[in-house]
C-alpha positions as a LaTeX table, in Angstrom:
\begin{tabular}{lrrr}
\hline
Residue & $x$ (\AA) & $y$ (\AA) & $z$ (\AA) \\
\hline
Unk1 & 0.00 & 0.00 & 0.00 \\
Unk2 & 2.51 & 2.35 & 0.77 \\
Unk3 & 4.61 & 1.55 & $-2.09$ \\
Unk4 & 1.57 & 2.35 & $-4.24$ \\
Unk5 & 0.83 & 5.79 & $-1.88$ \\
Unk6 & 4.96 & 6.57 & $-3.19$ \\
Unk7 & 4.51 & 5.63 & $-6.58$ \\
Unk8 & 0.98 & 8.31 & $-7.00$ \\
Unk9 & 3.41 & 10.68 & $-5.01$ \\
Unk10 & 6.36 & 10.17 & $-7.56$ \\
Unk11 & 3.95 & 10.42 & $-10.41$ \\
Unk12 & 2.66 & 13.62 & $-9.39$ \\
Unk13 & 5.75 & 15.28 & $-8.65$ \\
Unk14 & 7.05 & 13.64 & $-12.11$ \\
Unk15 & 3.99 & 15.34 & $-13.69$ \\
Unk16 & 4.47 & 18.43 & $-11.68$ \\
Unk17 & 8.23 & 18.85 & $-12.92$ \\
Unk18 & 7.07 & 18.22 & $-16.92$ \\
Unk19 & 4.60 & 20.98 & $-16.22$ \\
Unk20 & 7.26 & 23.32 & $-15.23$ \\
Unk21 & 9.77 & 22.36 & $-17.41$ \\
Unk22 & 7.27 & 22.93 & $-20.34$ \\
Unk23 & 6.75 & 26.16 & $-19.32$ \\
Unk24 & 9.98 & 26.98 & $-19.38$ \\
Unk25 & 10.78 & 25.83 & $-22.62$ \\
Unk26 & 7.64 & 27.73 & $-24.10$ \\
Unk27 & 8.89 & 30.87 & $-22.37$ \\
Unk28 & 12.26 & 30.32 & $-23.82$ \\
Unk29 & 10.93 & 29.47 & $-27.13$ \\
Unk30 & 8.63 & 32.26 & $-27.23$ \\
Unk31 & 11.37 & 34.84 & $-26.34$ \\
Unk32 & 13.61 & 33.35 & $-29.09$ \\
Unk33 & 10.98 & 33.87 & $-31.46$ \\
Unk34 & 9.82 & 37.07 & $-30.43$ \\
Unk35 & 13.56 & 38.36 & $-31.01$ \\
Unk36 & 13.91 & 36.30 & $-34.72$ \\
Unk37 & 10.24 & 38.29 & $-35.16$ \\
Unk38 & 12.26 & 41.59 & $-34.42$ \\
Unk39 & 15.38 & 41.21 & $-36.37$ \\
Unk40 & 12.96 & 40.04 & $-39.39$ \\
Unk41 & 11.03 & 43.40 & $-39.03$ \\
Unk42 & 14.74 & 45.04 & $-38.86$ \\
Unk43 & 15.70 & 43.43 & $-42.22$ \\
Unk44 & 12.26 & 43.43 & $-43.96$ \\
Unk45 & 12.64 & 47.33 & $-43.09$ \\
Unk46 & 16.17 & 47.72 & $-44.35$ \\
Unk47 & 15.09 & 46.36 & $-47.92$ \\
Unk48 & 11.84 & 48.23 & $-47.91$ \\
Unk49 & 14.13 & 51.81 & $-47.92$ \\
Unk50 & 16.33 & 49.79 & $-50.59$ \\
Unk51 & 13.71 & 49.32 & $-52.37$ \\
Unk52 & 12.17 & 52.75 & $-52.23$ \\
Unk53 & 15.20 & 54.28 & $-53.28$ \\
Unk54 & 15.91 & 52.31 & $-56.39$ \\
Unk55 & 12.42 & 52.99 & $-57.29$ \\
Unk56 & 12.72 & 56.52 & $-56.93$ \\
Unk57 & 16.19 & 56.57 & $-58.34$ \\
Unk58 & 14.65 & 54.57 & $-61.54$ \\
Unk59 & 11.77 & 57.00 & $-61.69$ \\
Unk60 & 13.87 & 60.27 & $-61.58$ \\
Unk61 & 15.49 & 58.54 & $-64.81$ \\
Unk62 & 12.85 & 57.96 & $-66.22$ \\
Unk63 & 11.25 & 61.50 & $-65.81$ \\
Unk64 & 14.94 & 62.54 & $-66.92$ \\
Unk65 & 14.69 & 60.32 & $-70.12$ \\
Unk66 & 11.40 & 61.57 & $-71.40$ \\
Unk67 & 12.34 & 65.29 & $-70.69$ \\
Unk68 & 15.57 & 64.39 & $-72.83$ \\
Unk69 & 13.27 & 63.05 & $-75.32$ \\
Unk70 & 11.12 & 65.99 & $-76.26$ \\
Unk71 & 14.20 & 68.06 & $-76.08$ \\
Unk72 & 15.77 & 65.74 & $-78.31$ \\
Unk73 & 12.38 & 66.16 & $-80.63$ \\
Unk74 & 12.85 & 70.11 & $-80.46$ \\
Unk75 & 16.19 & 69.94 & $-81.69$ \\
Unk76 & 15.44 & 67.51 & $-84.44$ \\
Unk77 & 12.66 & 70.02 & $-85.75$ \\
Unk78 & 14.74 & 73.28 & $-85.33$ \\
Unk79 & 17.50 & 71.00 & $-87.46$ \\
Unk80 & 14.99 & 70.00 & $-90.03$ \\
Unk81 & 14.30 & 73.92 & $-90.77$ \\
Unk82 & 17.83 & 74.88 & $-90.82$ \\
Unk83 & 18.33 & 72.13 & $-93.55$ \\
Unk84 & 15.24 & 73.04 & $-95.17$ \\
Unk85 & 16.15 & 76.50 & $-95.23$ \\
Unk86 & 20.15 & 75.64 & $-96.45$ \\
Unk87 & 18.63 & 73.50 & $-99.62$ \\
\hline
\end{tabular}
């Protein structure tokens, strides 16, 4: 009887230690990913202003390239009537 009384005691501590020790490990696996969660905001952030700046780098250029264009269209008209006016 008492040798059953230790076993239920035994078990219950047993039981008693997996419950804290699962805790634990929760808690230490929740911190872990809570600080994997920050430094993934961190990087997701750094490439976000990357990727902000090419894109207004590339449209700049582009504005730049069309602006070149019509000059480039002015100057072929103006050339035209010069060569008009030379033939």
């Amino acid at each position: 009887m008492k040798s059953k009384k230790n076993q239920n005691f035994i078990l219950k501590d047993i039981e008693k230690l997996l419950a804290q020790q699962t805790v634990i490990i929760l808690g230490a696996v929740d911190k872990k990913l809570e600080e994997t969660k920050k430094e993934f905001k961190h990087e997701i952030n750094g490439l976000k202003i990357s990727v902000d700046k090419f894109v207004g780098f590339y449209t700049k250029q582009d504005q730049e390239f069309t602006v070149m264009k019509e000059h480039m269209k002015r100057l072929e008209a103006r050339l035209e009537k010069l060569e008009a006016k030379q033939a």
